Amino acid sequence: MRRGETIAKPVYDHSVGIFREPVPFRSAPVLIIEGLHPLYTQKLRREIDLGIFVDPSRAVKRRWKIRRDCGDRGYEREAVMAEILAREPDYKLYVDVQKVYAEAVVKIDDTRLRASSILENPGERYSVRLIQEVLEAGPSAVDLTIDLSALFRLAEGEFSIAFQRDDYYGKRVSVLTVDGELHRSMVEGLEAKLQALAGSTGPICDRAEGDRVTSTGMAQLLLSWRLLEKLQFHLAKA
Amino acid sequence: MRRGETIAKPVYDHSVGIFREPVPFRSAPVLIIEGLHPLYTQKLRREIDLGIFVDPSRAVKRRWKIRRDCGDRGYEREAVMAEILAREPDYKLYVDVQKVYAEAVVKIDDTRLRASSILENPGERYSVRLIQEVLEAGPSAVDLTIDLSALFRLAEGEFSIAFQRDDYYGKRVSVLTVDGELHRSMVEGLEAKLQALAGSTGPICDRAEGDRVTSTGMAQLLLSWRLLEKLQFHLAKA
C-alpha cells in the first residue's frame, strides 16, 4: 500500500467470528488507519507516519458506549455496562499501552467549567488535553487571538486554555488543555492557514452553536495542522 | 479632597495606639486609597470611583505574613502564626465582606501548574483570578495573542488562561483566571495600549525572568486598563 499498490484486504465478520473472502483495497496518497491496535507491533509502527491515540476518560467512554449501544443498537443498559466493565482490563493491557508509541495523544474528559453557571445547561462539553511530541523546528507561525474586550463584555463563551511541558513515556511533549468553547475569531488565523494548506474553503473542524469551536474541534484543528505540515514535508521530499 | 482641597490627615501611631498631630495632605487628580476598610461604609463607597479588593487565599496570606514578620521584622514564627490565626475571624467579619462592594476582586492562590514539572523549581507562582463587574459598552478592543507554533516548540513558559461568567454577590461578572507566566509577545498589544492611554513608555506591570509576565502582572495590566479607561471617561465628562 505504501508503494501505491492495490491489496487484498481481509474481512472479519464480527457476527460469526470468521474471516470472509478478502476484497481488493486501492491505495491512496494519504491512508488513514483507524482501529484498536494500529501501533501495537513494531512492523506496523514502522509504516505509520503520524500515530494519534484518542483517549477518552473511562467515565466519558462508558457514557458514549451506553448511548450508542442502548440508543442506536437497542441493548439493555445493564448488559452493556457489564460488557464494558469486562473489557476494561484488556483495554488497559493491549490498547492503552500504545500511547507510548503515539506522536500525539488526545485525552477527553468532562468539562471542568460546569460548576460556575448553575443557570445554563452545559450540554456535551469536554476538557480536551492534546499531548504532542515536541517539534524541533516548525510548525510555521500561527497566532491564537483572544479578544480581551469581548471577554469583559461577556460576549464570549466560557473557555480555558492551558499550556504545560512534560516528559511523557520517553518523549518531550507539549501539553495543551482546552475546555469549553472558543469564539470563531480566536481560531480564524489557524483555520485560514489550514484551508490554504489543504486547498479547501470548507470548515476544518466541528462547530457548536453560534459558530463556536468546541474543545474537541480545537483538537481537530491542531491535529489537522500537524498532519498537513507533515504531509507537506513528505511531498517536498518526494 | 474630591474638590481638590488640601486636608488635615489624621496620623495613627501603631506603636503606642494613639492619634498624633494631623498632617496636611494635598489632593491630586487621581487619589489611591489603600487600607483594610475603604469600602466599609456607604459614605466612603460614594466617594470611590473604582473599588478593588485584593484577596489572597489564607494559605498565601499566611506565607506572606510569616515571611515579612519573621524575615524583615525578626519575630518568632510561632508568635507570628498565633497572631495571624487570632485575627482571621475579624478579617472575615470586617474586611472580607467588602468584596460585595468592590467593582473588581483579585483572588490570589497557589499555582496549579506545579504538578507537571518535577524537574523545575516553580518559584513564586500564583493562580490569579480577576473577578470584574461586567462593562456594558467598553473597553476598547485589545487582543491577547498566543503564538501556537511557539507553544509546540516549547518556546513558551507554562501558563493557563480561563474565562467564565458568574453572578457574584448581586453583580454580573466576568471571571478571568491566569496561572503561570505569559510570553511578552502575548501582552504586547495590551501594554502598548496602556502606555498610550497613560502617556508613558515605561513598563506597566511586574516581569519575571526572560521578560515574561506573571499572573499577578497580568492582573496589574488588566486593572490598569480598567482604571485608565475609567479615568478617560471621567476626564471626558469634566
Coordinates of C-alpha atoms in Angstrom, one line a residue:
Chain A
M1 CA 0.0 0.0 0.0
R2 CA 2.9 2.4 0.7
R3 CA 4.1 1.6 -2.8
G4 CA 0.7 2.6 -4.2
E5 CA -0.4 -1.0 -4.9
T6 CA -3.9 -2.4 -4.5
I7 CA -4.0 -5.2 -1.9
A8 CA -6.4 -8.0 -1.0
K9 CA -8.0 -6.8 2.3
P10 CA -9.0 -9.5 4.8
V11 CA -12.6 -9.1 6.0
Y12 CA -13.5 -10.3 9.5
D13 CA -17.2 -11.0 10.1
H14 CA -17.9 -9.9 13.7
S15 CA -21.4 -11.5 13.8
V16 CA -20.0 -15.1 13.3
G17 CA -16.3 -14.6 14.2
I18 CA -14.7 -15.8 10.9
F19 CA -12.8 -14.3 8.0
R20 CA -14.8 -13.8 4.8
E21 CA -13.4 -13.6 1.3
P22 CA -10.8 -10.7 1.0
V23 CA -11.8 -7.7 -1.0
P24 CA -9.5 -5.5 -3.2
F25 CA -8.4 -2.3 -1.5
R26 CA -6.9 0.5 -3.6
S27 CA -4.1 2.6 -2.1
A28 CA -4.1 6.4 -2.0
P29 CA -1.6 9.2 -1.3
V30 CA -2.9 9.5 2.3
L31 CA -4.1 6.4 4.1
I32 CA -6.0 6.7 7.4
I33 CA -5.9 3.5 9.5
E34 CA -8.4 3.5 12.3
G35 CA -8.6 0.7 14.8
L36 CA -7.7 -0.7 18.2
H37 CA -4.2 -1.9 17.6
P38 CA -2.5 0.1 14.8
L39 CA 0.6 0.9 16.9
Y40 CA 0.8 -2.4 18.6
T41 CA 3.6 -4.1 16.6
Q42 CA 6.9 -2.7 15.6
K43 CA 6.2 -3.7 12.0
L44 CA 3.0 -1.7 11.9
R45 CA 4.6 1.3 13.6
R46 CA 7.4 1.5 11.0
E47 CA 4.8 2.1 8.3
I48 CA 2.9 4.8 10.1
D49 CA 4.0 8.4 9.7
L50 CA 1.7 10.0 12.3
G51 CA 0.3 8.0 15.1
I52 CA -2.6 9.5 17.0
F53 CA -4.1 7.9 20.1
V54 CA -7.6 9.1 21.1
D55 CA -8.0 8.5 24.9
P56 CA -11.4 9.4 26.4
S57 CA -11.6 9.0 30.2
R58 CA -13.3 5.9 31.4
A59 CA -16.3 8.0 32.5
V60 CA -16.7 9.6 29.1
K61 CA -16.1 6.3 27.2
R62 CA -18.7 4.5 29.3
R63 CA -21.3 7.2 28.6
W64 CA -20.5 7.1 24.8
K65 CA -20.8 3.4 24.6
I66 CA -24.0 3.2 26.7
R67 CA -25.5 5.9 24.4
R68 CA -24.5 4.1 21.3
D69 CA -25.5 0.5 22.4
C70 CA -28.7 1.3 24.3
G71 CA -29.8 4.0 21.9
D72 CA -28.8 3.1 18.3
R73 CA -28.5 -0.6 18.9
G74 CA -31.3 -1.1 21.4
Y75 CA -29.4 -3.3 24.1
E76 CA -30.2 -3.3 27.8
R77 CA -28.3 -0.8 29.9
E78 CA -27.2 -3.4 32.5
A79 CA -25.9 -5.8 29.8
V80 CA -24.0 -3.0 28.1
M81 CA -22.4 -1.8 31.3
A82 CA -21.4 -5.4 32.3
E83 CA -19.8 -5.8 28.8
I84 CA -17.9 -2.5 29.1
L85 CA -16.5 -3.4 32.6
A86 CA -15.5 -6.9 31.4
R87 CA -13.4 -5.4 28.6
E88 CA -11.6 -2.7 30.6
P89 CA -8.7 -4.9 31.8
D90 CA -7.9 -6.0 28.2
Y91 CA -8.2 -2.4 27.1
K92 CA -5.5 -1.4 29.6
L93 CA -3.3 -4.3 28.7
Y94 CA -3.5 -4.3 24.9
V95 CA -4.8 -0.9 23.8
D96 CA -3.8 1.7 26.3
V97 CA -0.1 0.8 26.1
Q98 CA 0.1 2.0 22.5
K99 CA 0.1 5.6 23.9
V100 CA 3.9 5.1 24.4
Y101 CA 4.3 4.9 20.6
A102 CA 1.9 7.7 19.6
E103 CA 3.2 11.1 18.4
A104 CA 0.0 12.7 19.7
V105 CA -2.4 11.7 22.4
V106 CA -5.9 13.3 22.7
K107 CA -7.3 12.9 26.2
I108 CA -11.0 13.7 26.5
D109 CA -12.6 14.3 29.9
D110 CA -15.7 16.0 31.2
T111 CA -15.6 19.8 31.3
R112 CA -14.3 21.4 34.4
L113 CA -16.2 24.7 33.7
R114 CA -19.5 23.2 34.7
A115 CA -19.6 24.4 38.3
S116 CA -19.7 28.1 37.7
S117 CA -23.0 28.5 35.9
I118 CA -26.0 26.9 37.6
L119 CA -28.4 28.5 35.2
E120 CA -27.1 27.3 31.9
N121 CA -27.2 23.7 30.5
P122 CA -23.5 22.9 29.7
G123 CA -24.6 20.3 27.1
E124 CA -21.8 18.0 25.9
R125 CA -18.7 19.8 26.8
Y126 CA -15.3 18.3 27.3
S127 CA -11.9 19.2 28.7
V128 CA -9.6 18.0 25.9
R129 CA -5.9 17.6 26.5
L130 CA -3.6 17.3 23.5
I131 CA -0.2 15.8 24.3
Q132 CA 2.2 16.2 21.3
E133 CA 5.8 15.2 20.8
V134 CA 7.8 18.4 20.6
L135 CA 8.7 19.7 17.1
E136 CA 12.3 20.8 16.7
A137 CA 11.7 23.4 14.0
G138 CA 8.2 24.0 12.7
P139 CA 5.3 24.4 12.6
S140 CA 5.1 27.8 10.8
A141 CA 3.8 30.7 12.9
V142 CA 0.1 30.9 13.7
D143 CA -1.5 33.0 16.4
L144 CA -4.4 32.2 18.5
T145 CA -6.1 35.5 19.3
I146 CA -8.2 36.2 22.3
D147 CA -10.3 39.4 22.2
L148 CA -10.0 40.7 25.8
S149 CA -12.5 43.5 25.4
A150 CA -15.2 40.9 24.2
L151 CA -14.4 38.8 27.4
F152 CA -15.2 41.7 29.7
R153 CA -18.4 42.5 27.9
L154 CA -19.3 38.7 28.3
A155 CA -19.6 38.5 24.5
E156 CA -17.5 35.2 24.6
G157 CA -18.4 31.7 25.6
E158 CA -16.7 30.2 28.6
F159 CA -13.4 28.5 28.0
S160 CA -10.0 27.7 29.4
I161 CA -6.6 27.1 27.7
A162 CA -3.6 25.8 29.5
F163 CA -0.1 25.0 28.3
Q164 CA 2.4 22.9 30.0
R165 CA 5.5 20.9 29.2
D166 CA 6.1 17.3 30.3
D167 CA 8.1 14.1 29.7
Y168 CA 5.6 11.5 28.5
Y169 CA 6.8 7.9 28.3
G170 CA 10.2 8.8 26.9
K171 CA 9.3 11.8 24.8
R172 CA 9.5 15.5 25.4
V173 CA 5.9 16.8 24.9
S174 CA 3.8 19.9 24.9
V175 CA 0.5 19.6 26.7
L176 CA -2.3 21.9 25.6
T177 CA -5.6 21.6 27.5
V178 CA -8.7 23.3 26.1
D179 CA -12.0 23.4 27.8
G180 CA -15.4 25.0 26.8
E181 CA -16.0 26.9 23.6
L182 CA -13.8 29.3 21.7
H183 CA -15.1 32.2 19.7
R184 CA -14.7 31.8 16.0
S185 CA -12.4 34.9 15.8
M186 CA -9.8 33.1 18.1
V187 CA -9.1 30.3 15.6
E188 CA -9.7 32.2 12.3
G189 CA -5.9 32.6 11.7
L190 CA -5.3 28.9 12.2
E191 CA -8.3 27.8 10.1
A192 CA -7.4 30.0 7.2
K193 CA -3.9 28.6 7.3
L194 CA -5.2 25.0 7.3
Q195 CA -7.6 25.8 4.4
A196 CA -4.6 27.2 2.4
L197 CA -2.5 24.1 3.2
A198 CA -5.4 21.7 2.3
G199 CA -6.5 23.7 -0.7
S200 CA -10.0 23.8 0.7
T201 CA -12.5 26.5 1.7
G202 CA -14.7 24.2 3.8
P203 CA -14.8 24.1 7.6
I204 CA -11.8 22.2 9.1
C205 CA -13.5 21.3 12.5
D206 CA -16.8 20.7 14.1
R207 CA -18.7 23.8 15.4
A208 CA -21.1 24.4 18.2
E209 CA -23.9 26.9 18.5
G210 CA -23.1 30.4 17.3
D211 CA -20.2 29.0 15.1
R212 CA -18.1 28.5 18.3
V213 CA -15.3 26.0 18.2
T214 CA -15.6 23.3 20.9
S215 CA -12.6 21.8 22.7
T216 CA -12.8 18.7 20.5
G217 CA -13.0 20.9 17.5
M218 CA -9.8 22.7 18.6
A219 CA -8.0 19.3 18.9
Q220 CA -9.2 18.5 15.3
L221 CA -7.7 21.8 14.1
L222 CA -4.4 21.3 15.8
L223 CA -4.0 17.7 14.7
S224 CA -5.0 18.6 11.1
W225 CA -2.3 21.3 11.3
R226 CA 0.3 18.7 12.4
L227 CA -0.9 16.3 9.7
L228 CA -0.9 18.9 6.9
E229 CA 2.6 20.2 7.9
K230 CA 3.9 16.6 7.9
L231 CA 2.3 15.8 4.6
Q232 CA 3.9 18.9 3.0
F233 CA 7.2 17.8 4.4
H234 CA 6.9 14.4 2.8
L235 CA 5.6 15.8 -0.5
A236 CA 8.6 18.2 -0.6
K237 CA 11.0 15.2 -0.1
A238 CA 9.2 13.1 -2.8
Chain B
M1 CA -10.2 66.1 48.6
R2 CA -12.6 65.4 45.7
R3 CA -12.9 69.2 45.3
G4 CA -9.0 69.4 45.1
E5 CA -8.6 70.8 48.6
T6 CA -5.8 70.1 51.0
I7 CA -6.9 68.3 54.2
A8 CA -5.5 67.7 57.6
K9 CA -4.8 64.0 57.6
P10 CA -5.1 62.2 61.0
V11 CA -2.0 60.1 61.9
Y12 CA -2.5 57.0 64.0
D13 CA 0.7 55.8 65.8
H14 CA 0.5 51.9 65.8
S15 CA 3.4 51.6 68.2
V16 CA 1.5 53.3 71.1
G17 CA -2.1 53.2 69.8
I18 CA -2.9 56.9 69.9
F19 CA -3.5 59.7 67.3
R20 CA -0.6 62.1 66.7
E21 CA -0.9 65.6 65.3
P22 CA -2.6 65.6 61.9
V23 CA -0.5 66.5 58.8
P24 CA -1.6 68.4 55.7
F25 CA -2.4 66.2 52.7
R26 CA -2.6 67.7 49.3
S27 CA -5.2 66.4 46.8
A28 CA -4.4 65.2 43.3
P29 CA -6.3 64.4 40.1
V30 CA -6.0 60.6 41.0
L31 CA -6.1 59.5 44.6
I32 CA -5.3 55.9 45.6
I33 CA -6.6 54.9 49.0
E34 CA -5.1 51.7 50.3
G35 CA -6.3 50.1 53.5
L36 CA -8.3 47.5 55.3
H37 CA -11.7 49.2 55.3
P38 CA -12.0 51.7 52.3
L39 CA -15.3 50.1 51.2
Y40 CA -16.8 49.5 54.6
T41 CA -19.2 52.4 55.0
Q42 CA -21.7 53.8 52.5
K43 CA -20.2 57.3 52.9
L44 CA -16.8 56.1 51.9
R45 CA -18.1 54.0 49.0
R46 CA -19.9 57.0 47.5
E47 CA -16.6 58.8 47.1
I48 CA -14.7 55.9 45.4
D49 CA -14.8 55.6 41.7
L50 CA -13.1 52.2 41.3
G51 CA -13.0 49.8 44.3
I52 CA -10.6 46.9 44.0
F53 CA -10.4 44.2 46.6
V54 CA -7.2 42.1 46.8
D55 CA -7.9 38.7 48.2
P56 CA -5.0 36.3 48.7
S57 CA -6.1 32.8 49.8
R58 CA -5.5 32.1 53.5
A59 CA -2.5 29.8 52.7
V60 CA -0.8 32.5 50.5
K61 CA -1.5 35.3 53.1
R62 CA -0.1 33.3 55.9
R63 CA 3.1 32.6 54.0
W64 CA 3.4 36.3 53.0
K65 CA 2.9 37.5 56.6
I66 CA 5.3 34.9 58.0
R67 CA 8.0 35.9 55.5
R68 CA 7.5 39.6 56.3
D69 CA 7.3 39.3 60.1
C70 CA 9.9 36.6 60.6
G71 CA 12.3 37.8 57.9
D72 CA 12.2 41.6 57.8
R73 CA 10.9 42.2 61.3
G74 CA 12.7 39.3 63.1
Y75 CA 9.7 37.9 65.1
E76 CA 9.4 34.2 66.2
R77 CA 7.5 32.0 63.7
E78 CA 5.1 30.6 66.3
A79 CA 4.2 34.0 67.7
V80 CA 3.5 35.3 64.2
M81 CA 1.4 32.3 63.3
A82 CA -0.6 32.6 66.5
E83 CA -1.2 36.4 65.8
I84 CA -2.3 35.5 62.2
L85 CA -4.8 32.9 63.4
A86 CA -6.2 35.1 66.1
R87 CA -7.0 37.8 63.5
E88 CA -8.7 35.6 60.9
P89 CA -12.2 35.8 62.4
D90 CA -12.1 39.6 62.4
Y91 CA -10.8 39.6 58.9
K92 CA -13.8 37.5 57.8
L93 CA -16.3 39.7 59.7
Y94 CA -15.0 43.2 58.9
V95 CA -12.7 43.0 55.9
D96 CA -13.7 40.2 53.6
V97 CA -17.4 41.4 53.4
Q98 CA -16.2 44.4 51.5
K99 CA -15.9 42.2 48.4
V100 CA -19.7 42.7 47.9
Y101 CA -19.0 46.4 47.2
A102 CA -15.9 46.1 45.0
E103 CA -16.0 46.5 41.3
A104 CA -13.1 44.2 40.9
V105 CA -11.8 41.4 43.1
V106 CA -8.3 39.9 42.7
K107 CA -8.0 36.4 44.2
I108 CA -4.5 35.1 44.5
D109 CA -3.9 31.4 45.1
D110 CA -1.0 29.0 44.7
T111 CA -0.3 27.9 41.2
R112 CA -2.0 24.8 39.9
L113 CA 0.7 24.2 37.3
R114 CA 3.2 22.9 39.8
A115 CA 2.4 19.2 39.5
S116 CA 3.6 18.7 35.9
S117 CA 7.2 19.5 36.1
I118 CA 9.2 17.7 38.8
L119 CA 12.5 19.0 37.5
E120 CA 12.0 22.7 37.6
N121 CA 11.6 25.0 40.6
P122 CA 8.3 26.8 40.2
G123 CA 9.4 29.7 42.4
E124 CA 6.7 32.1 43.5
R125 CA 3.9 31.4 41.0
Y126 CA 0.3 32.1 41.6
S127 CA -3.1 31.4 40.1
V128 CA -4.7 34.8 39.9
R129 CA -8.5 35.1 39.5
L130 CA -9.8 38.5 38.4
I131 CA -13.5 39.0 39.0
Q132 CA -14.8 42.1 37.4
E133 CA -18.2 43.7 37.1
V134 CA -19.4 43.5 33.5
L135 CA -19.0 46.5 31.4
E136 CA -22.0 47.4 29.2
A137 CA -20.1 49.0 26.4
G138 CA -16.2 49.3 26.5
P139 CA -13.4 48.7 26.9
S140 CA -11.9 49.4 23.5
A141 CA -10.7 46.3 21.6
V142 CA -7.5 44.7 22.6
D143 CA -6.3 41.3 21.6
L144 CA -4.3 38.8 23.7
T145 CA -2.2 36.8 21.2
I146 CA -1.0 33.3 21.8
D147 CA 1.7 32.1 19.4
L148 CA 0.7 28.5 18.9
S149 CA 3.8 27.5 16.9
A150 CA 6.0 28.7 19.8
L151 CA 3.9 26.6 22.2
F152 CA 4.6 23.4 20.2
R153 CA 8.3 24.2 20.1
L154 CA 8.2 24.7 23.9
A155 CA 9.5 28.2 23.4
E156 CA 6.9 29.4 25.9
G157 CA 6.6 29.3 29.6
E158 CA 3.8 27.3 31.2
F159 CA 0.5 29.1 31.6
S160 CA -3.2 28.8 31.7
I161 CA -6.0 31.2 31.0
A162 CA -9.6 30.6 31.8
F163 CA -12.7 32.7 31.2
Q164 CA -16.0 32.2 32.9
R165 CA -19.1 34.2 33.7
D166 CA -20.8 34.3 37.1
D167 CA -23.1 36.1 39.4
Y168 CA -21.1 37.5 42.3
Y169 CA -22.9 39.0 45.3
G170 CA -25.5 40.8 43.2
K171 CA -23.3 41.7 40.2
R172 CA -22.9 40.1 36.8
V173 CA -19.2 39.5 36.5
S174 CA -16.5 38.1 34.2
V175 CA -14.0 35.8 35.8
L176 CA -10.6 35.5 34.2
T177 CA -8.1 33.1 35.8
V178 CA -4.5 33.3 34.8
D179 CA -1.8 31.0 36.1
G180 CA 1.9 30.7 35.3
E181 CA 3.8 33.0 33.0
L182 CA 2.9 34.6 29.7
H183 CA 5.3 35.4 27.0
R184 CA 5.9 39.1 26.4
S185 CA 4.5 38.9 22.9
M186 CA 1.1 37.8 24.3
V187 CA 0.5 41.1 26.1
E188 CA 2.4 43.5 23.8
G189 CA -0.9 44.8 22.3
L190 CA -2.4 45.5 25.7
E191 CA 0.7 47.1 27.2
A192 CA 1.2 49.4 24.1
K193 CA -2.4 50.5 24.5
L194 CA -2.0 51.2 28.2
Q195 CA 1.2 53.1 27.6
A196 CA -0.6 55.3 25.0
L197 CA -3.5 55.8 27.5
A198 CA -1.1 56.7 30.3
G199 CA 1.3 58.8 28.1
S200 CA 4.2 56.6 29.3
T201 CA 6.8 54.4 27.8
G202 CA 7.7 52.6 31.0
P203 CA 6.7 49.0 31.9
I204 CA 3.1 48.8 33.2
C205 CA 3.4 45.5 35.1
D206 CA 6.0 43.4 37.0
R207 CA 8.0 41.0 34.9
A208 CA 9.6 37.6 35.6
E209 CA 12.7 36.1 34.2
G210 CA 13.0 36.4 30.4
D211 CA 10.7 39.4 30.4
R212 CA 7.7 37.1 31.0
V213 CA 4.5 38.4 32.5
T214 CA 3.4 36.7 35.7
S215 CA -0.2 36.0 36.6
T216 CA -0.1 38.9 39.1
G217 CA 1.5 41.1 36.4
M218 CA -1.4 40.2 34.1
A219 CA -3.9 41.3 36.8
Q220 CA -1.9 44.6 37.1
L221 CA -2.3 45.1 33.4
L222 CA -6.0 44.4 33.3
L223 CA -6.8 46.6 36.3
S224 CA -4.6 49.4 35.0
W225 CA -6.6 49.1 31.8
R226 CA -9.9 49.4 33.7
L227 CA -8.6 52.3 35.7
L228 CA -7.3 54.2 32.7
E229 CA -10.5 53.7 30.7
K230 CA -12.5 54.9 33.6
L231 CA -10.2 57.9 34.1
Q232 CA -10.6 58.8 30.4
F233 CA -14.3 58.6 30.8
H234 CA -14.3 61.0 33.8
L235 CA -11.9 63.4 32.1
A236 CA -14.1 63.5 29.0
K237 CA -17.1 64.4 31.3
A238 CA -15.2 67.1 33.2

